[in-house]
Coordinates of C-alpha atoms in Angstrom, one line a residue:
X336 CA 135.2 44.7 43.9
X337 CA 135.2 48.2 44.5
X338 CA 135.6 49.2 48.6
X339 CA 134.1 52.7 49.1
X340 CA 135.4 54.9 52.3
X341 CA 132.5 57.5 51.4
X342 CA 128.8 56.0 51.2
X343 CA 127.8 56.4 47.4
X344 CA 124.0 58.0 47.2
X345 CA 121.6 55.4 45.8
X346 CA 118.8 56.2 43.2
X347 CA 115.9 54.2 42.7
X348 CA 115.6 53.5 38.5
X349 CA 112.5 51.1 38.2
X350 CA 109.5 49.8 39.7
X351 CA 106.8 47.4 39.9
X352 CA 103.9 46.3 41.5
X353 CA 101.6 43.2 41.1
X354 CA 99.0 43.7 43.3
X355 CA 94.5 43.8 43.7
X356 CA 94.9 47.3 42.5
X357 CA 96.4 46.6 39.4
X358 CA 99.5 44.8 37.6
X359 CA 101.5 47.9 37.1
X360 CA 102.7 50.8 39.1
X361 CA 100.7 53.5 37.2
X362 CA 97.8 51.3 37.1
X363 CA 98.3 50.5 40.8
X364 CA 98.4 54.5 41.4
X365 CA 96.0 55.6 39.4
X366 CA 93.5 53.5 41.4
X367 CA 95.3 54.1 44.7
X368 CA 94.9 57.7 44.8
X369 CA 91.3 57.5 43.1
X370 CA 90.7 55.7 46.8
X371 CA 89.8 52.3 45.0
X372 CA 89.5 49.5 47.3
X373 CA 90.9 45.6 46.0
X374 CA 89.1 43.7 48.5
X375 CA 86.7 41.3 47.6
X376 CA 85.3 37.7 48.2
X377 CA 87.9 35.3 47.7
X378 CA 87.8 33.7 44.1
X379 CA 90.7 31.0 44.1
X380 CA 88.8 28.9 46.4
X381 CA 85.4 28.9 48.4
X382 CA 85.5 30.1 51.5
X383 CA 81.9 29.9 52.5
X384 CA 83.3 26.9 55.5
X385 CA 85.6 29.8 56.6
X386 CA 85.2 32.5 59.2
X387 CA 86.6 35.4 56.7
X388 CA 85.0 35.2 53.4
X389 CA 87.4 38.0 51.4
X390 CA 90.9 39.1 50.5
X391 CA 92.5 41.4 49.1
X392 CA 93.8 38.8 46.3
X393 CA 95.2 39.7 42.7
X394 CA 92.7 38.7 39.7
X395 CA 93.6 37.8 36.3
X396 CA 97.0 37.4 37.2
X397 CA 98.3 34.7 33.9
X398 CA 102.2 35.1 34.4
X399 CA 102.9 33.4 31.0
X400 CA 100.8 36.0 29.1
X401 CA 103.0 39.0 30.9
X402 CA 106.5 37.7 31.2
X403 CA 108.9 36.2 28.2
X404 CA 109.9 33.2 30.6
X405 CA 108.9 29.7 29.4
X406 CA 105.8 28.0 30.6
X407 CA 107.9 25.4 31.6
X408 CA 109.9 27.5 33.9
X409 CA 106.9 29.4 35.0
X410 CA 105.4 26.1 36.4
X411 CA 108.2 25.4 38.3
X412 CA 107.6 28.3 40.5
X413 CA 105.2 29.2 43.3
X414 CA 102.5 32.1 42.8
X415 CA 104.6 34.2 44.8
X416 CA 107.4 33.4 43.0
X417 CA 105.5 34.4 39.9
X418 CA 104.4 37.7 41.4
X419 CA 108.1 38.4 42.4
X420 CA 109.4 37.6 38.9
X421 CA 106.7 39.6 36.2
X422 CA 107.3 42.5 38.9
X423 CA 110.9 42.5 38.5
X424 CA 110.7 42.1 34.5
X425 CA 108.9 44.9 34.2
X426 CA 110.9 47.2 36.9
X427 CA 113.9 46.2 35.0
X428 CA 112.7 47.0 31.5
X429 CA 111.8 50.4 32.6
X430 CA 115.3 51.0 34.3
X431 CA 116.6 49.7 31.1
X432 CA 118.8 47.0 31.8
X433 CA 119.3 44.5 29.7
X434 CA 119.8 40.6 30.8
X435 CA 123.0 40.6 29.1
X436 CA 124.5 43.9 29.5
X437 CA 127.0 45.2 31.6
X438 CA 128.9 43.5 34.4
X439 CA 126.6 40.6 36.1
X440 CA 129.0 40.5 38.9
X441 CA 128.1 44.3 39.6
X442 CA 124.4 43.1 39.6
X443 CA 122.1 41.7 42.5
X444 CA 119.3 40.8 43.7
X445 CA 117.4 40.5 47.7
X446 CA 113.7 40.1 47.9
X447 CA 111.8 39.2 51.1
X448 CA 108.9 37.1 51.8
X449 CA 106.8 36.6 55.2
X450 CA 105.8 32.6 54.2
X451 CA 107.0 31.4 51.0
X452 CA 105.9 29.1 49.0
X453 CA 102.5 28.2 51.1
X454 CA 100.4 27.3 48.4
X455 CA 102.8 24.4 47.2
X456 CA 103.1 23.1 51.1
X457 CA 99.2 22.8 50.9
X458 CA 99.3 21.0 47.5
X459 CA 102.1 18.7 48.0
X460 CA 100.9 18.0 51.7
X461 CA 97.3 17.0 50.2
X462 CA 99.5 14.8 47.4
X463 CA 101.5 13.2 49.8
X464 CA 98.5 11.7 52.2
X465 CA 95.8 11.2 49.0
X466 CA 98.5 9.5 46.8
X467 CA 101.6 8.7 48.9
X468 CA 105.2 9.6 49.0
X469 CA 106.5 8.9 45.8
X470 CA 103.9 11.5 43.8
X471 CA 105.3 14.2 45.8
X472 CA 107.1 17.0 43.2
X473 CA 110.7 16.7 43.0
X474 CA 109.8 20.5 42.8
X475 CA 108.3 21.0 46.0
X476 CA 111.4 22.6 47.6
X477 CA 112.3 25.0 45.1
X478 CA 109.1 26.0 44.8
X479 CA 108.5 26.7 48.4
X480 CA 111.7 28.2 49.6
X481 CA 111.5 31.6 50.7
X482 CA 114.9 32.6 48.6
X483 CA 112.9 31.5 45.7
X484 CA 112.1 34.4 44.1
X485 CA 115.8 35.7 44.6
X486 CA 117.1 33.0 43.2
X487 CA 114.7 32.7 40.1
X488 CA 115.2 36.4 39.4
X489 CA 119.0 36.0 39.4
X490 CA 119.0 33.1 37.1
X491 CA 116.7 34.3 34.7
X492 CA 117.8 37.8 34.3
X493 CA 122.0 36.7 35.0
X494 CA 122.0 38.9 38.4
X495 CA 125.4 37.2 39.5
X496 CA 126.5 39.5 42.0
X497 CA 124.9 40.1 46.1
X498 CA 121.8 37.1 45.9
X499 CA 119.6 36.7 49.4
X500 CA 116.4 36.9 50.6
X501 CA 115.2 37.9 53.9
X502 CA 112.2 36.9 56.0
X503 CA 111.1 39.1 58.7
X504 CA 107.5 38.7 58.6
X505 CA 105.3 41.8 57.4
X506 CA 108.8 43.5 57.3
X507 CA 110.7 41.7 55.1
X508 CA 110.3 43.8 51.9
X509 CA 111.4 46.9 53.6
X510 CA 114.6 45.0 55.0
X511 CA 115.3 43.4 51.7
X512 CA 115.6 47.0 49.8
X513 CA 116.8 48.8 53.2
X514 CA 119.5 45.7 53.1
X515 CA 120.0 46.3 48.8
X516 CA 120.5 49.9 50.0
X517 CA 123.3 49.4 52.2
X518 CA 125.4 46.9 49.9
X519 CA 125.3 49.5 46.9
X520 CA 126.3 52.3 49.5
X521 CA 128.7 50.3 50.5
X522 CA 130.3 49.8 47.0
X523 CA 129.2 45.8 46.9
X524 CA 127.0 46.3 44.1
X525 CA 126.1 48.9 41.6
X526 CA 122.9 47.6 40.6
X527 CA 120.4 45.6 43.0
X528 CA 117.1 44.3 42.2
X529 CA 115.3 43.9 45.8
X530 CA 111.2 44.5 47.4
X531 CA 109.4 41.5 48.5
X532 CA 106.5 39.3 47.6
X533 CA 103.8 37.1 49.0
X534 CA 101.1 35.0 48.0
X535 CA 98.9 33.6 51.0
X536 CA 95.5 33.7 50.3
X537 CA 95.3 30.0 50.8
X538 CA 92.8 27.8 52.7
X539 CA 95.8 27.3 55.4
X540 CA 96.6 30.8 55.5
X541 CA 93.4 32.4 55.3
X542 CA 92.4 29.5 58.4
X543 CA 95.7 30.4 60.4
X544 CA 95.2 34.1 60.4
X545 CA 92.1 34.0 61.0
X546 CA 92.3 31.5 64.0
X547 CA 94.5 34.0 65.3
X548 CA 91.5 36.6 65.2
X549 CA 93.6 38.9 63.6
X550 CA 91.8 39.4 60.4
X551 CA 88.8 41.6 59.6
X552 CA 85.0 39.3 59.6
X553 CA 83.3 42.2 57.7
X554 CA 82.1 39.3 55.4
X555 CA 79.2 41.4 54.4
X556 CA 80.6 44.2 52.9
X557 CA 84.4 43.5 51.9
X558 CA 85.3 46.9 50.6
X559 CA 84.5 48.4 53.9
X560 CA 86.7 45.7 55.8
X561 CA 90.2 47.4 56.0
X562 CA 89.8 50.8 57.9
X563 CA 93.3 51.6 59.5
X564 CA 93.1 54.1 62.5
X565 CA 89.3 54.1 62.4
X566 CA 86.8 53.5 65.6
X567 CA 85.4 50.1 63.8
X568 CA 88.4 48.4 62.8
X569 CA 88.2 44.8 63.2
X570 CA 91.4 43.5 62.0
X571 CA 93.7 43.8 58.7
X572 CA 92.7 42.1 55.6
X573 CA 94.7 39.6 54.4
X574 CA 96.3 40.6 50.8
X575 CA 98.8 39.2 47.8
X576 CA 101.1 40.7 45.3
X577 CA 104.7 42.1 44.7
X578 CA 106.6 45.5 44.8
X579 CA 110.0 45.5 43.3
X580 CA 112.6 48.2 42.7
X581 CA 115.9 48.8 41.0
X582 CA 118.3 50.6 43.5
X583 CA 121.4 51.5 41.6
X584 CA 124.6 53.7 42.8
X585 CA 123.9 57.3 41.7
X586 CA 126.9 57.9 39.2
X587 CA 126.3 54.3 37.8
X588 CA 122.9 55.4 36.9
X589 CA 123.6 58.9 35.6
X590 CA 126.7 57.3 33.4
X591 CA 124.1 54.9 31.4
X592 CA 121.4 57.9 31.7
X593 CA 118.7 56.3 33.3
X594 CA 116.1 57.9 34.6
X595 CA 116.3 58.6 38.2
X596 CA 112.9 58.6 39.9
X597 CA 113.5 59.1 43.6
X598 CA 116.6 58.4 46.4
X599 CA 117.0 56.4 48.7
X600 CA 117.9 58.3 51.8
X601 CA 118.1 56.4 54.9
X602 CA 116.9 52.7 56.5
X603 CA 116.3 51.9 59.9
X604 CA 115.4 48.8 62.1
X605 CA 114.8 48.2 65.4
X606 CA 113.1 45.0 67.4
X607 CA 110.4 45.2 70.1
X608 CA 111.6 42.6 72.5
X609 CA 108.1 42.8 73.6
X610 CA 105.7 40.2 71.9
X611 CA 105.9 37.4 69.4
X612 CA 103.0 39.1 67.5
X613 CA 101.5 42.2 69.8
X614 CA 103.1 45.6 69.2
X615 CA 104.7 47.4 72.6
X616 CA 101.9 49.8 72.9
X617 CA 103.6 52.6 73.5
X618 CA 105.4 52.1 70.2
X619 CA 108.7 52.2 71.7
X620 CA 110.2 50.0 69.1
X621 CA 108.9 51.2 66.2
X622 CA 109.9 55.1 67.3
X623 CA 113.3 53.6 67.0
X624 CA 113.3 52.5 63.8
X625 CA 111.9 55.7 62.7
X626 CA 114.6 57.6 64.2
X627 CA 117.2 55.6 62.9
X628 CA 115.9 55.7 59.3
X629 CA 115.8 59.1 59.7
X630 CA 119.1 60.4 61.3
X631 CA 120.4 57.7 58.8
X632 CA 118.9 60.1 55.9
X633 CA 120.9 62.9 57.8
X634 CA 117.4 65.1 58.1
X635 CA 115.2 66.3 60.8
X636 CA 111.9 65.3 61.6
X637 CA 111.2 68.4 59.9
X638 CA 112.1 67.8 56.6
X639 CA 109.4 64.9 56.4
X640 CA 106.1 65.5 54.7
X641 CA 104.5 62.2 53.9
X642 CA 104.6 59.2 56.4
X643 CA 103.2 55.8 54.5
X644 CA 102.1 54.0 57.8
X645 CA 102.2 50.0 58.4
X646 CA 98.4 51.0 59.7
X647 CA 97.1 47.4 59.6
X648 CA 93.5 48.2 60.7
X649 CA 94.3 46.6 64.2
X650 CA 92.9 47.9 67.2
X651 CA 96.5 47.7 69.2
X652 CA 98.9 48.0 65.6
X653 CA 97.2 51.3 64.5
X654 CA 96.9 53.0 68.3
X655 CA 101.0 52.1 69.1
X656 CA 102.2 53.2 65.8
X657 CA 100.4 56.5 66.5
X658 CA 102.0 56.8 69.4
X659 CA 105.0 56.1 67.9
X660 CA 104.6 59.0 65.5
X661 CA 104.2 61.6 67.8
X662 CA 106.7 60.2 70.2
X663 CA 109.7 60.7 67.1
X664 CA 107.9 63.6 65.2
X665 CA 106.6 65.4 68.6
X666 CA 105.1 69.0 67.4
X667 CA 105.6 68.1 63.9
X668 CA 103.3 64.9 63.9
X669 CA 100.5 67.0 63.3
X670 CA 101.7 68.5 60.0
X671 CA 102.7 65.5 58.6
X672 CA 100.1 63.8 56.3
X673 CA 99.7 59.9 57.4
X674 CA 97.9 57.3 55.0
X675 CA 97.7 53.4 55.0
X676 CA 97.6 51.9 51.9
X677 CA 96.2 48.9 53.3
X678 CA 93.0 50.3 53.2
X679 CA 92.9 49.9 49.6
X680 CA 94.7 46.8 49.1
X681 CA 94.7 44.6 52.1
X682 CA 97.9 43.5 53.8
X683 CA 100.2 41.6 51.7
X684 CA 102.9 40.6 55.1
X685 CA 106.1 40.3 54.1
X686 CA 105.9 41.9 50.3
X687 CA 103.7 44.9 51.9
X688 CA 106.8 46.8 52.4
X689 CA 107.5 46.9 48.8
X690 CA 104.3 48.0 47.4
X691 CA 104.2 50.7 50.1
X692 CA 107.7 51.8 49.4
X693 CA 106.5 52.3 45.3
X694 CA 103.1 54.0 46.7
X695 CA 105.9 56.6 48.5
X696 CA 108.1 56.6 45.5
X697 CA 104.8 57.4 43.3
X698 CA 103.7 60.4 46.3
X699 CA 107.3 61.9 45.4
X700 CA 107.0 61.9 41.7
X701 CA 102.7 62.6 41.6
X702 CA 103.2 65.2 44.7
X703 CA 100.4 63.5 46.0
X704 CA 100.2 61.6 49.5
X705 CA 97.3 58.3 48.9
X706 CA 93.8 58.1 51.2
X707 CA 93.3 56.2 53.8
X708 CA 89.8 54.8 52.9
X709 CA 87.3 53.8 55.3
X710 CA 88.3 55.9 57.4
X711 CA 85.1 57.5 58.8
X712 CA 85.7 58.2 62.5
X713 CA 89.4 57.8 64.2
X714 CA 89.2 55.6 66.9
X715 CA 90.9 56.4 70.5
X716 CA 94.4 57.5 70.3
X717 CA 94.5 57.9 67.0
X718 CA 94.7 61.7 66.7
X719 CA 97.1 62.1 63.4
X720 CA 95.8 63.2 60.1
X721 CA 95.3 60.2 58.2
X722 CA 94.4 61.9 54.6
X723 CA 90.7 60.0 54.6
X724 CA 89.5 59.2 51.8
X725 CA 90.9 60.8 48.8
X726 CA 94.1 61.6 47.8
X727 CA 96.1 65.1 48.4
X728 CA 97.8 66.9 46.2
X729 CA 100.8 68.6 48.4
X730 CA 104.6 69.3 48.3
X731 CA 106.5 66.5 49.1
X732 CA 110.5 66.6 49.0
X733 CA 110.5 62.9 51.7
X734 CA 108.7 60.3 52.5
X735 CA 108.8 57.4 55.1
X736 CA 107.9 54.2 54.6
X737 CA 107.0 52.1 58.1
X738 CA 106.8 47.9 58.5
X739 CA 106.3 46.0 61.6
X740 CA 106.0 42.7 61.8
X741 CA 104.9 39.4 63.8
X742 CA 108.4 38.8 66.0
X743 CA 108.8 42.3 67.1
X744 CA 110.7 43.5 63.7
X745 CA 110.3 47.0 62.8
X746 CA 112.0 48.3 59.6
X747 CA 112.0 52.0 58.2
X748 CA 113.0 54.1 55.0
X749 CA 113.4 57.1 54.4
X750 CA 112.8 58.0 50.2
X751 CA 113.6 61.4 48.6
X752 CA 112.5 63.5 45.6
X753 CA 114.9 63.4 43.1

């Protein structure tokens, strides 16, 4: 192992996303900045006993028809191990790096999931009180583990260098590559595949949310559900999918000639200390993980033109994180153009960070910052522009990518043009 005294400048060489939008990252733009909404009535089971009817859930999703991984592999995994594993396929084809080429050692992987496996907990716990102990799958806890995509990813694709997973809630994708970041600028890895993925749109998770009254009830009109920073927000949607990058170390990258698509420039984090799963209202928190990401970037606020938000469609989420972006960018908050993808595509907890840090890495390379859709009337204290509906063409040389999450976690990234 290699031990840098000078941080080495990271490029991002792939990406992927599986998510309502689409199951790739153009298709996923393309119908991102056309201000296409994913949310619909829930299809994998009926919700009609529920008390929120739609999600923002991935359709036509067949994981053995898109990935050369055997079926019998395949069916040892959870969906959101699935997601995880076509996304990071495909991410690595287009960085083009082969399984077996290389040095494995040099190669890792770190992708972050909110739940896990929640999908095979509700199957095996209906098995094991309809049928009894014994017809419980001796797959259950592989399946389920939240280190599960990780550690599939590294087996199948011979990643045998840095292999973890983090779990910080609806910021544990933007940890996982902010965490990839600092291991290759450290000179602990020269390749890292990282992002996050999620799959709970399940009767237990769309029962448990919503029990919390955190989600949306716009049952009648679905589309119209997620409206970050608007007057009639109600709640975020709940959403599924996957976003995975390859980070590599820039000379590594420019030796093999890869293309380089954007760099990462900085990663922040900070905690609230406030709330298990309320935001400090003034933001406070998240302000310092903005900060950080971006003195960590070594630029002013100034030198930031697109800011992707977390902008769950919350009444108290959307309000402190506004706050919190005129607090750090003071007069400059009201040049910058702010958007919430999860407008379009629900929120998809701990692997929204990674589709959200490819809808920044696609606003660098389209020069385009995404709509906020539904976004009719801002509500109170929430003064910013929010780019509604439709997408803007504009210069952008940096973007930065915000995640909160449930436990006070607040995580921050700072991408630039390349």
């Amino acid at each position: 192992m290699t031990r840098s005294t000078e941080l080495r400048r990271v490029a991002v060489t792939g990406g992927s996303v599986i998510s309502t939008l689409g199951h790739s990252r153009q298709e996923f733009w393309e119908r991102c900045a056309a201000g296409k909404s994913g949310v619909s009535r829930i299809g994998r089971f009926v919700p009609d006993e529920f008390k929120v009817h739609f999600a923002g859930e991935v359709k036509d999703f067949d994981a053995a028809a898109m990935v050369d991984v055997p079926e019998k592999e395949l069916r040892r995994m959870d969906r959101f191990v699935q997601f995880a594993v076509v996304a990071a396929d495909r991410a690595l084809k287009e960085a083009g790096l082969e399984r077996d080429s290389g040095d494995a050692t040099r190669r890792g992987v770190l992708v972050g999931s909110g739940i896990g496996g929640l999908h095979e907990i509700e199957e095996q716990h209906r098995t094991l009180f309809e049928r009894g102990p014994r017809r419980v799958s001796p797959f259950m806890i592989p399946k389920l583990m939240v280190n599960a995509a990780s550690g599939n990813i590294s087996y199948l694709y011979n990643l045998k260098g840095p292999n973890s997973a983090v779990a910080t809630a609806c910021a544990s994708a933007t940890n996982a590559i902010g965490d990839a970041f600092r291991l290759i600028q450290h000179g602990q890895a020269d390749v890292m595949v990282t992002g996050g993925s999620e799959a709970a749109i399940t009767p237990m998770g769309v029962s448990g949310f919503a029990r919390m009254n955190a989600l949306s009830n716009r049952n009648d009109a679905p589309s119209l559900a997620s409206r970050p920073f608007d007057k009639d927000r109600d709640g975020f949607v709940l959403g599924e999918g996957a976003g995975i990058m390859i980070l590599e170390d820039w000379e590594h990258a420019l030796k093999r000639g890869a293309t380089i698509l954007a760099e990462v420039l900085g990663y922040g984090m900070s905690s609230d200390a406030y709330h298990m799963t309320a935001p400090d209202p003034e933001g406070r928190g998240a302000g310092r993980a903005m900060t950080f990401a971006i003195a960590d970037a070594g630029l002013n606020v100034e030198d930031i033109q697109y800011v992707n938000a977390h902008g769950t469609s919350t009444p108290l989420g959307d309000k402190a994180e506004t706050a919190a972006i005129k607090t750090v960018f003071g007069h400059h908050a009201k040049k910058l153009a702010v958007s919430s993808t999860k407008s379009q595509i629900g929120h998809l907890l701990g692997a929204s960070g990674g589709v959200e840090t490819i809808a920044c890495l696609m606003a660098l390379t389209e020069q385009a910052a995404p709509p906020t859709i539904n976004l009719d009337e801002p509500g109170e204290g929430c003064d910013l522009d929010y780019v509604p509906h439709e997408a803007r063409p504009m210069p952008i040389k940096a973007v930065l990518n915000n995640s909160f999450g449930f436990g006070g976690h607040n995580a921050c990234l700072v991408l630039g043009k390349a």
